[in-house]
Short mmCIF file of C-alpha atoms in Angstrom, two decimals:
data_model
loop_
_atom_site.label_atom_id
_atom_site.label_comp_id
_atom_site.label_asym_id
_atom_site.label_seq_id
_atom_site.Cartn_x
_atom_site.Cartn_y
_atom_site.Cartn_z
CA UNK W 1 0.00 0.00 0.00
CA UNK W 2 1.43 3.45 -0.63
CA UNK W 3 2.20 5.65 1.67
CA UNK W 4 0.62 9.18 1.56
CA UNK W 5 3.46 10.90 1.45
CA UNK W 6 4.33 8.72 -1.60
CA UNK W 7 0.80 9.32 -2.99
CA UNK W 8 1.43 12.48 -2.52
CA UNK W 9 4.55 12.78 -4.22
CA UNK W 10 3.29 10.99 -6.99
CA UNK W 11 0.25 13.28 -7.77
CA UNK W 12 2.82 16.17 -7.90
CA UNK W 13 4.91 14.03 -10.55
CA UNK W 14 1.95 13.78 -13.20
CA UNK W 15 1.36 17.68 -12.49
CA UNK W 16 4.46 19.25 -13.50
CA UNK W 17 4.83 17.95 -17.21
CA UNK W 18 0.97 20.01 -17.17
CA UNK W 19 2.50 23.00 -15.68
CA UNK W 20 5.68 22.78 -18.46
CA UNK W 21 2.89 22.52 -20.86
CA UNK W 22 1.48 26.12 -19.47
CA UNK W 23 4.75 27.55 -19.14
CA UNK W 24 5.43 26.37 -22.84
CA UNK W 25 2.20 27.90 -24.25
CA UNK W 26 2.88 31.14 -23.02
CA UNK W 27 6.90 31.23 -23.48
CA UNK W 28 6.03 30.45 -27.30
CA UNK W 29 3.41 33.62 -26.92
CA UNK W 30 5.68 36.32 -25.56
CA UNK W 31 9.01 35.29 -26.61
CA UNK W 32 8.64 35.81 -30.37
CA UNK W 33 5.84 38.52 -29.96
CA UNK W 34 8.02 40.62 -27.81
CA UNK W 35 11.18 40.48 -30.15
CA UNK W 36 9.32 40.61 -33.16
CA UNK W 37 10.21 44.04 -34.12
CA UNK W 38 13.37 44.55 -32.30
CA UNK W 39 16.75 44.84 -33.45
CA UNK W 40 18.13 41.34 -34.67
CA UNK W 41 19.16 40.57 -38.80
CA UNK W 42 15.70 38.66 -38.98
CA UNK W 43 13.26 41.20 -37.18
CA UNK W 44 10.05 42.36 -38.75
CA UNK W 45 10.39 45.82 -39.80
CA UNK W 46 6.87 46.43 -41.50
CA UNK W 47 4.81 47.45 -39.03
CA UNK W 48 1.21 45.94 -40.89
CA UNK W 49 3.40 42.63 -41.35
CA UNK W 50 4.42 42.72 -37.39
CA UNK W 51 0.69 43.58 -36.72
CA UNK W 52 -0.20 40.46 -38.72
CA UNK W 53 2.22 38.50 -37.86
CA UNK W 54 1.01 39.41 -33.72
CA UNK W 55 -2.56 38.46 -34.81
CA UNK W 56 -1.98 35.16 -36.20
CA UNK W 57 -0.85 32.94 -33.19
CA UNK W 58 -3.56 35.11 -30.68
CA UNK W 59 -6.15 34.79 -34.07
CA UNK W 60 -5.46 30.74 -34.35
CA UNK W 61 -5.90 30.44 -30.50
CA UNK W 62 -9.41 32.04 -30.75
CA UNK W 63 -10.90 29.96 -33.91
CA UNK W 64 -9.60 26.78 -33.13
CA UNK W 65 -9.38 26.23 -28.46
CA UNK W 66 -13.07 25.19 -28.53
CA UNK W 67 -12.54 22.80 -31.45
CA UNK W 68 -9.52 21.66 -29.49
CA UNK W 69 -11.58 20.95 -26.31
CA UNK W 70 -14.06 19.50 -27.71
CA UNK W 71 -11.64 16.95 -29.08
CA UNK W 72 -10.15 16.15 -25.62
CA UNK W 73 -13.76 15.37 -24.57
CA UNK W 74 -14.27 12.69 -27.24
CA UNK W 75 -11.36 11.01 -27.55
CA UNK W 76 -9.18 12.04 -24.43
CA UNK W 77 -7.00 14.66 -23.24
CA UNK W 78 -3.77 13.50 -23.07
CA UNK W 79 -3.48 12.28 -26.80
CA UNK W 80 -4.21 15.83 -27.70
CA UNK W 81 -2.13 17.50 -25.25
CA UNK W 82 0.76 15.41 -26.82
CA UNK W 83 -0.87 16.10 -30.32
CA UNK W 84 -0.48 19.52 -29.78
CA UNK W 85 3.38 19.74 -27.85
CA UNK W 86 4.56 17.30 -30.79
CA UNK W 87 2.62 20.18 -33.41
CA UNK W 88 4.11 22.78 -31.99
CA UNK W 89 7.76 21.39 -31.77
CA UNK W 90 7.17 20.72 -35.47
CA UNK W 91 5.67 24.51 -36.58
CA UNK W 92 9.10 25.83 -34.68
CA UNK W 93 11.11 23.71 -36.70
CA UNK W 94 9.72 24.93 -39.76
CA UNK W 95 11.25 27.86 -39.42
CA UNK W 96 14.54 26.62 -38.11
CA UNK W 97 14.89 24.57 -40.97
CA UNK W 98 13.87 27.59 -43.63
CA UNK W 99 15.17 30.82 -41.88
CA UNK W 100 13.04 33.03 -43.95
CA UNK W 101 11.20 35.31 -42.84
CA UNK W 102 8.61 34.11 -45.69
CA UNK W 103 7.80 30.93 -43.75
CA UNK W 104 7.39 32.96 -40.58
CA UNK W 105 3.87 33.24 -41.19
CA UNK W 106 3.79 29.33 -41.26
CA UNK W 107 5.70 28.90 -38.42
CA UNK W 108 3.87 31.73 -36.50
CA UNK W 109 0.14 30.23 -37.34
CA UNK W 110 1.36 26.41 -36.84
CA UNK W 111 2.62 27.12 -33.62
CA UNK W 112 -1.23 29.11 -32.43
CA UNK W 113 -3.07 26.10 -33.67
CA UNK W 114 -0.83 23.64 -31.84
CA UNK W 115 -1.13 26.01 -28.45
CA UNK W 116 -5.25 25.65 -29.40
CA UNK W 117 -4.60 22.16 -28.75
CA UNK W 118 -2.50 21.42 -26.22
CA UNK W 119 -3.51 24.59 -23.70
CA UNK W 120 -7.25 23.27 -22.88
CA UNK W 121 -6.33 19.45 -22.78
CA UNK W 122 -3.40 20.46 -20.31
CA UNK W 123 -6.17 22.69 -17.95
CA UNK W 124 -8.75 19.44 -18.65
CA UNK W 125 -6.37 16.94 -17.08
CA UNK W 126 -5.25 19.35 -14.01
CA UNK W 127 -9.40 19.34 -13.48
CA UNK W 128 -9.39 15.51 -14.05
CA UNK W 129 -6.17 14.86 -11.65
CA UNK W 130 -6.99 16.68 -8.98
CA UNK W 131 -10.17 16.12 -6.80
CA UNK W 132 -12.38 18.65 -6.42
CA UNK W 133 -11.64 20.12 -2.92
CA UNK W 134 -8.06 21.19 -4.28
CA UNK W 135 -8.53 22.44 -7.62
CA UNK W 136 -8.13 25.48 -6.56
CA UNK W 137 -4.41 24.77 -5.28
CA UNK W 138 -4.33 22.43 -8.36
CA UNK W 139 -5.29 25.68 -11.12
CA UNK W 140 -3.33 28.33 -8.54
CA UNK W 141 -0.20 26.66 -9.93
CA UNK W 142 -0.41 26.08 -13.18
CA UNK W 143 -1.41 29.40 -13.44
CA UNK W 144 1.93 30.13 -11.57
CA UNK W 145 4.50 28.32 -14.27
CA UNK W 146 2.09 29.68 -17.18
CA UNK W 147 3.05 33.33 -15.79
CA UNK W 148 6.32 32.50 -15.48
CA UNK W 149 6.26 31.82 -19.37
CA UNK W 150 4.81 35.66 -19.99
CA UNK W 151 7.34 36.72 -17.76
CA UNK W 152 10.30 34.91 -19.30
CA UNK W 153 9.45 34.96 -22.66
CA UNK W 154 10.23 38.61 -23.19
CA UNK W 155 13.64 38.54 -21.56
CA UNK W 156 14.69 35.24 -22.59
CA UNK W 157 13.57 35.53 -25.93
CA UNK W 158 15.53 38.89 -26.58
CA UNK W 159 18.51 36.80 -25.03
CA UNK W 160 18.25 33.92 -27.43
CA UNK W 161 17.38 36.19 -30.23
CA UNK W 162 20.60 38.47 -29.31
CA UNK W 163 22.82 35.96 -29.55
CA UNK W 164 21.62 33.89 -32.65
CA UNK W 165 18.04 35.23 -34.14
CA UNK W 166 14.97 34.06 -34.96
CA UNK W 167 16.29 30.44 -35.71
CA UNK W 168 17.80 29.91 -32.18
CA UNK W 169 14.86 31.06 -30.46
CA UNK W 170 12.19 28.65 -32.71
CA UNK W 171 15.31 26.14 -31.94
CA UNK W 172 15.18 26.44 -28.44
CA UNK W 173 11.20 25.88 -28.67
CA UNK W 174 11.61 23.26 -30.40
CA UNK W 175 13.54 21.53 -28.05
CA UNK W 176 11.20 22.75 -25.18
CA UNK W 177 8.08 21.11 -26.38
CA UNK W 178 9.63 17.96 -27.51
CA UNK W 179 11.24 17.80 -23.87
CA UNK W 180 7.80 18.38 -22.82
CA UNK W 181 6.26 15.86 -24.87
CA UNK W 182 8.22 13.48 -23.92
CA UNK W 183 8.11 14.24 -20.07
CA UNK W 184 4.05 13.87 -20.75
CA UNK W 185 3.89 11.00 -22.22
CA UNK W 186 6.06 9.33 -19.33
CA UNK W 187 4.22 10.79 -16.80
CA UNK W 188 0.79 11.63 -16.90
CA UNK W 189 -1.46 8.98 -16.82
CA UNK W 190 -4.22 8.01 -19.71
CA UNK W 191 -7.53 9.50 -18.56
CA UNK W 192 -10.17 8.10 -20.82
CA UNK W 193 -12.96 9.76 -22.14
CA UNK W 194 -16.13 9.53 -20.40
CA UNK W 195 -19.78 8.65 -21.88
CA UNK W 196 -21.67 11.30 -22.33
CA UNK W 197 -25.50 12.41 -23.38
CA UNK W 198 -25.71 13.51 -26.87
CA UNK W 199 -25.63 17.80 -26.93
CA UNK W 200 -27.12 19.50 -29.63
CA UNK W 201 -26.11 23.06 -30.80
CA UNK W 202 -29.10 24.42 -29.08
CA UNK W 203 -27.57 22.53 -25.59
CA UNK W 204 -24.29 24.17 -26.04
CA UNK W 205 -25.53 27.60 -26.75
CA UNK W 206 -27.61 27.05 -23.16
CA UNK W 207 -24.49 26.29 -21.56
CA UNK W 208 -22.27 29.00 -22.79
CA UNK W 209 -25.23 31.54 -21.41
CA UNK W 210 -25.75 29.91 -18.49
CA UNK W 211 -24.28 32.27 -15.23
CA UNK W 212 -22.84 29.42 -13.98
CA UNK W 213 -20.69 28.78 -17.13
CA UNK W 214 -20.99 33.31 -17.97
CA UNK W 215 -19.76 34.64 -14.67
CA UNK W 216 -16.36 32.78 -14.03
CA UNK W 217 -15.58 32.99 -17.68
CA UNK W 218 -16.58 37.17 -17.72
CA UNK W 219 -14.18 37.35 -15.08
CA UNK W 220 -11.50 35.40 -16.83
CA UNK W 221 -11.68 37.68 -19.65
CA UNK W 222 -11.68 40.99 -17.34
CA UNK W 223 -8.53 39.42 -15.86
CA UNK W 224 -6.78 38.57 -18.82
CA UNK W 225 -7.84 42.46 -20.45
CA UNK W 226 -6.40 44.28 -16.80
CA UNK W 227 -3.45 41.78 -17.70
CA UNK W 228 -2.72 43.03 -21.04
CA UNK W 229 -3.55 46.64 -20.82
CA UNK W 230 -1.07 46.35 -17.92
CA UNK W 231 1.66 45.01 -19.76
CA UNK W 232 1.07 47.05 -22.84
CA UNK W 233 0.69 50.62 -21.45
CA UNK W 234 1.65 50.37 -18.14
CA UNK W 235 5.27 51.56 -20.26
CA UNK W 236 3.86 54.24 -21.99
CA UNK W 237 2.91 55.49 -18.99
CA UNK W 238 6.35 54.72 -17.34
CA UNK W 239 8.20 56.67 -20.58
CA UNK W 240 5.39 59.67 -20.00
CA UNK W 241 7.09 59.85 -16.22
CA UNK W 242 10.78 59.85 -17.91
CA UNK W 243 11.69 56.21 -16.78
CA UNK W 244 14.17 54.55 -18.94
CA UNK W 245 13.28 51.02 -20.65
CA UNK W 246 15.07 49.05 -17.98
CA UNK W 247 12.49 50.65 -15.22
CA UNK W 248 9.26 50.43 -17.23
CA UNK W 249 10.34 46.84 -18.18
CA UNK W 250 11.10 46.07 -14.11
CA UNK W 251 7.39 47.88 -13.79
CA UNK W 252 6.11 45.13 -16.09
CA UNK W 253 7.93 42.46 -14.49
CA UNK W 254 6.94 43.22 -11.14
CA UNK W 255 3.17 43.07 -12.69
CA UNK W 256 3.33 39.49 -13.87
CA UNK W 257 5.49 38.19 -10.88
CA UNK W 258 2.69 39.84 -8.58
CA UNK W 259 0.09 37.58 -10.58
CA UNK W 260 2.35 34.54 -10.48
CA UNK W 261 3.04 34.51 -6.75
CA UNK W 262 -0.71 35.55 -5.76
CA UNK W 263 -2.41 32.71 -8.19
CA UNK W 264 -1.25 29.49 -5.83
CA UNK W 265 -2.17 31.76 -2.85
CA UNK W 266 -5.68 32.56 -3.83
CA UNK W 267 -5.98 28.77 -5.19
CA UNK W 268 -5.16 27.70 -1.58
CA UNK W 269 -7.01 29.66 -0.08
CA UNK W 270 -9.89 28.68 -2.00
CA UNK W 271 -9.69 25.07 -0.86
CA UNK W 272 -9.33 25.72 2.80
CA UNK W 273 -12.53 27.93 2.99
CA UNK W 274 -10.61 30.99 3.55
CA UNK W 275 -12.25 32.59 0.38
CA UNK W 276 -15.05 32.18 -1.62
CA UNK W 277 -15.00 31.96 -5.21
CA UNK W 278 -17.63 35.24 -5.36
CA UNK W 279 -16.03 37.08 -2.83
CA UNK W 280 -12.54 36.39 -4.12
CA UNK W 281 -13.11 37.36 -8.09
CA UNK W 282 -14.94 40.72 -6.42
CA UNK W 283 -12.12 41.15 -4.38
CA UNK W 284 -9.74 40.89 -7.69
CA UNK W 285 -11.71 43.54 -9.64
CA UNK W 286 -11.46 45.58 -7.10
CA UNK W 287 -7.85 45.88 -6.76
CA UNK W 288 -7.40 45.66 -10.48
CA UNK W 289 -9.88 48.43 -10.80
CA UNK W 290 -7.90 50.27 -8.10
CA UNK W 291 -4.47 49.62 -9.87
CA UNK W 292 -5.66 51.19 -13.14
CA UNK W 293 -7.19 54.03 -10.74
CA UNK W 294 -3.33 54.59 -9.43
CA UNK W 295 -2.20 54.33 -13.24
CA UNK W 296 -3.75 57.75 -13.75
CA UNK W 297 -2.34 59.41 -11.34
CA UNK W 298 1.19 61.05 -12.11
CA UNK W 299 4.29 59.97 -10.56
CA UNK W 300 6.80 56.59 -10.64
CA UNK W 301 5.33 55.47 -7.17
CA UNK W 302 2.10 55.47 -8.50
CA UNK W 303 3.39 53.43 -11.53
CA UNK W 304 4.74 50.99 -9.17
CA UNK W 305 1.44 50.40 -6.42
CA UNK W 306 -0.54 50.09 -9.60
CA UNK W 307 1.53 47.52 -11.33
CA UNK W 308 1.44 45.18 -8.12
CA UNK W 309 -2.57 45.99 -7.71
CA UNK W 310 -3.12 44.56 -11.10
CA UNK W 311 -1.08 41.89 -10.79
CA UNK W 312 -2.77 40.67 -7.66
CA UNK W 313 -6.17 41.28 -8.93
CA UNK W 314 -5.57 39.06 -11.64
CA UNK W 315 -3.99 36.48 -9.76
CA UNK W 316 -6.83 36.26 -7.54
CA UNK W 317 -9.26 35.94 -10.44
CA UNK W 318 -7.53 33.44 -12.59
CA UNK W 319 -7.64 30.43 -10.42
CA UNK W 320 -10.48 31.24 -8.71
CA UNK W 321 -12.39 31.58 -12.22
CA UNK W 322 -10.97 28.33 -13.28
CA UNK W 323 -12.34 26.44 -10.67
CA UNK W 324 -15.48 27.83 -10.75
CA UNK W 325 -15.51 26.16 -14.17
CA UNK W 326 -14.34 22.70 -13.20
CA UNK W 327 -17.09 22.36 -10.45
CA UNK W 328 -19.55 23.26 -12.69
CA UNK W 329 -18.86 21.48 -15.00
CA UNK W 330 -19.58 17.44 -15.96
CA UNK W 331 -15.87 15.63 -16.23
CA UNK W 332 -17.02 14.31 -19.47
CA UNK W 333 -17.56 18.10 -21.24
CA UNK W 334 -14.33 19.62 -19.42
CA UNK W 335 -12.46 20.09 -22.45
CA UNK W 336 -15.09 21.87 -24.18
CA UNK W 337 -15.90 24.18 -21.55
CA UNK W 338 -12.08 24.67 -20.90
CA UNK W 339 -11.53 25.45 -24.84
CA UNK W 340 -14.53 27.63 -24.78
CA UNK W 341 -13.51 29.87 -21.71
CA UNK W 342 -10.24 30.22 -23.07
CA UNK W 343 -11.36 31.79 -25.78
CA UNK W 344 -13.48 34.22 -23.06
CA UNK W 345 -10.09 35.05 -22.66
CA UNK W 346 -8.52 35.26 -25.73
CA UNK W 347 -11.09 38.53 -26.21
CA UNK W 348 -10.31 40.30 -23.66
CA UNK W 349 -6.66 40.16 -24.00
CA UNK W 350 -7.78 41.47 -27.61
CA UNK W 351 -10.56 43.71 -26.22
CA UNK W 352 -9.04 45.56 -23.33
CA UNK W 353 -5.84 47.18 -25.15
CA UNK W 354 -8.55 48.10 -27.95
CA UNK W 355 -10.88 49.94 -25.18
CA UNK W 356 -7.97 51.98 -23.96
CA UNK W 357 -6.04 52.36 -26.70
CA UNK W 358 -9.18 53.99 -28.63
CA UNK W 359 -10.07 56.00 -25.09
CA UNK W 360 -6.72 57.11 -25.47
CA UNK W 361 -6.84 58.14 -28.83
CA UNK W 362 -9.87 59.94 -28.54
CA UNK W 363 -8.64 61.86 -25.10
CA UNK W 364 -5.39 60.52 -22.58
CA UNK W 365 -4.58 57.24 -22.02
CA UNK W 366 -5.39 58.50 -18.33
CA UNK W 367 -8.69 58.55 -19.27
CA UNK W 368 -8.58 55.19 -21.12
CA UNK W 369 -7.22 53.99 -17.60
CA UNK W 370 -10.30 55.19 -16.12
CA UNK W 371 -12.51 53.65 -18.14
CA UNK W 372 -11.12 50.64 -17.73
CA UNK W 373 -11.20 51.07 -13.92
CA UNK W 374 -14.76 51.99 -13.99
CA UNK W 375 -16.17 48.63 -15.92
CA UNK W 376 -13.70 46.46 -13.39
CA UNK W 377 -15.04 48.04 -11.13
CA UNK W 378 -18.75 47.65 -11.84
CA UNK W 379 -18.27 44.51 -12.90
CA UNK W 380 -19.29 42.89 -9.09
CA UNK W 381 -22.36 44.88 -8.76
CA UNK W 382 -23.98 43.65 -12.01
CA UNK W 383 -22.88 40.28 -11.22
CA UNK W 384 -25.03 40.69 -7.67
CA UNK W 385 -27.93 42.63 -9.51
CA UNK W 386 -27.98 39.53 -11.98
CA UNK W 387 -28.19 36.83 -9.50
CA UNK W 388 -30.65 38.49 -7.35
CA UNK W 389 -32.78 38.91 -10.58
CA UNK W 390 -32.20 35.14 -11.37
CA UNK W 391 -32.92 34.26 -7.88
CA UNK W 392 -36.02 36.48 -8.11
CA UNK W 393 -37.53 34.60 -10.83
CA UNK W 394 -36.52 31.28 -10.03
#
């Protein structure tokens, strides 16, 4: 009989080659999207073809997690988490092997649709292999190694790229997701798929606007858009203030390793009954909401509190949301409804730098701050008008 200290080393054995897989999908994200347009022999110097070329992997992510997910439901997660590592090792190598910047664009989309698949399996099997009282914990840390990836990728990648380009760096993917691959198939188990009832399109359109499936998945999306205006402008801001690129870049940092380090906190808490998943996505608007309120006021200290308010807020969210999802959801539709709130997600890390950026445009990107602040902020209240309502007519 094992021991539980064995069982419990065990279970954490099967988890990490799902947290690589996080950390991989977001490393490929940020690495080459960050250095993109800098200053190697092989950087994009259009900016429409760097706009494009941005869009792609976020644009294949969108159209294709859902179809992903839904595959992991019918014939298993872990032969399309491998699908998608072993897909994504191969769209690097494309370019490795070329080195043009023609078959970037092949590379670039290849390597989007193989993060489609292997991103929802990997958060369907952290549901599946972990029991329901410590998902929380369970989706707190692989939401920990996936920030690590954003955080990385930008500094790594412009190491990688400074010393040997755009081929090194798809190299050095390469290598990761094959490593990763490998580690997966090794070590986490086979979890079959489970029989389900039959679901029309008219079921699935009744789940995606149910609250239970709307509310955690809103929230994702408001994270991930408090995330990304953060990262984007939170340097413009920075520059406004007279801040060189090595401060505004430690601003940044200090964002996502606020996210990462709050994420397995919330997630425990979660599971001991410390917080609530309502109280603790309120709680994270708030002090994202709060951040972007301390964004528009002048000044590097300001800069600074809101770059750690965000980065909180969004740490408390992201776990939170996730289990919200899993508990809701049957184990046999988990990939779906994974695939489906990623791609919650995917929009508001599209649809939060729009909002601010055409706020901006229009008046100050204080103002766009503001706004932004405002609908975080709001955000809780509708969610409690909602329910009542719903409760109301029940």
């Amino acid at each position: 009989m094992t021991a539980p200290d064995e069982q419990v080393s065990v279970g954490r054995r099967r988890m990490w080659p799902l947290y690589a897989a996080g950390f991989t999908t977001a490393f490929g994200a940020h690495a080459v999207a960050a250095n993109l347009g800098g200053f190697s022999e092989d950087a994009v110097t259009s900016l429409l073809t760097l706009g494009v070329l941005l869009a792609l992997y976020d644009g294949a992510e969108v159209l294709l997690k859902p179809v992903f997910g839904t595959l992991a439901d019918r014939v298993g997660a872990k032969p399309v988490l491998l699908g998608g590592l072993v897909g994504f090792a191969l769209a690097s190598a494309v370019y490795v092997i070329a080195g043009n910047q023609d078959w970037l664009w092949v590379a670039r989309l290849g390597q989007g649709a193989a993060a489609s698949a292997f991103s929802p399996a990997a958060s369907a099997l952290v549901a599946r292999l972990n029991p329901a009282a410590k998902h929380g914990r369970a989706f707190g840390s692989y939401g920990f190694y996936k920030s690590l990836g954003y955080t990385a990728g930008p500094l790594l990648g412009g190491v990688v790229v400074w010393l040997g380009g755009f081929r090194l760096l798809f190299g050095v993917m390469v290598v990761l997701a094959t490593v990763v691959a490998v580690w997966a198939l090794i070590a986490v188990p086979t979890v079959p798929p489970l029989p389900k009832v039959r679901q029309t399109v008219v079921d699935l359109a009744r789940r995606i606007v149910d609250p239970v499936f709307l509310r955690p998945t809103a929230a994702l999306a408001a994270a991930t858009a408090a995330l990304s205006v953060g990262v984007g402008f939170l340097p413009v801001t920075g520059a406004g203030d007279g801040l060189g690129t090595v401060a505004t870049g430690a601003a940044v940092s200090l964002l996502a390793a606020a996210a990462a380090v709050t994420q397995p906190r919330a997630g425990r808490a979660l599971d001991a009954g410390r917080l609530t998943t309502r109280r603790g996505i309120a709680l994270g608007l708030a002090l994202a909401a709060a951040g972007f309120g301390c964004a528009a006021l002048p000044g590097v200290v300001s800069l600074l509190v809101a770059a750690v308010l965000i980065g909180i807020g969004t740490g408390v969210i992201t776990p939170l949301g996730f289990a919200a999802l899993a508990a809701s959801t049957p184990a046999a539709r988990l990939g779906q409804t994974m695939g489906t709130a990623e791609l919650g997600r995917e929009l508001g890390d599209a649809g939060g730098p729009l909002l601010v950026a055409a706020v901006a445009t229009a008046t100050a990107l204080t103002y766009g701050y503001l706004v932004l602040a405002i609908l975080l902020a709001i955000a809780p209240i509708i969610t409690v008008l909602t329910r009542r309502q719903t409760q109301g007519t029940a």
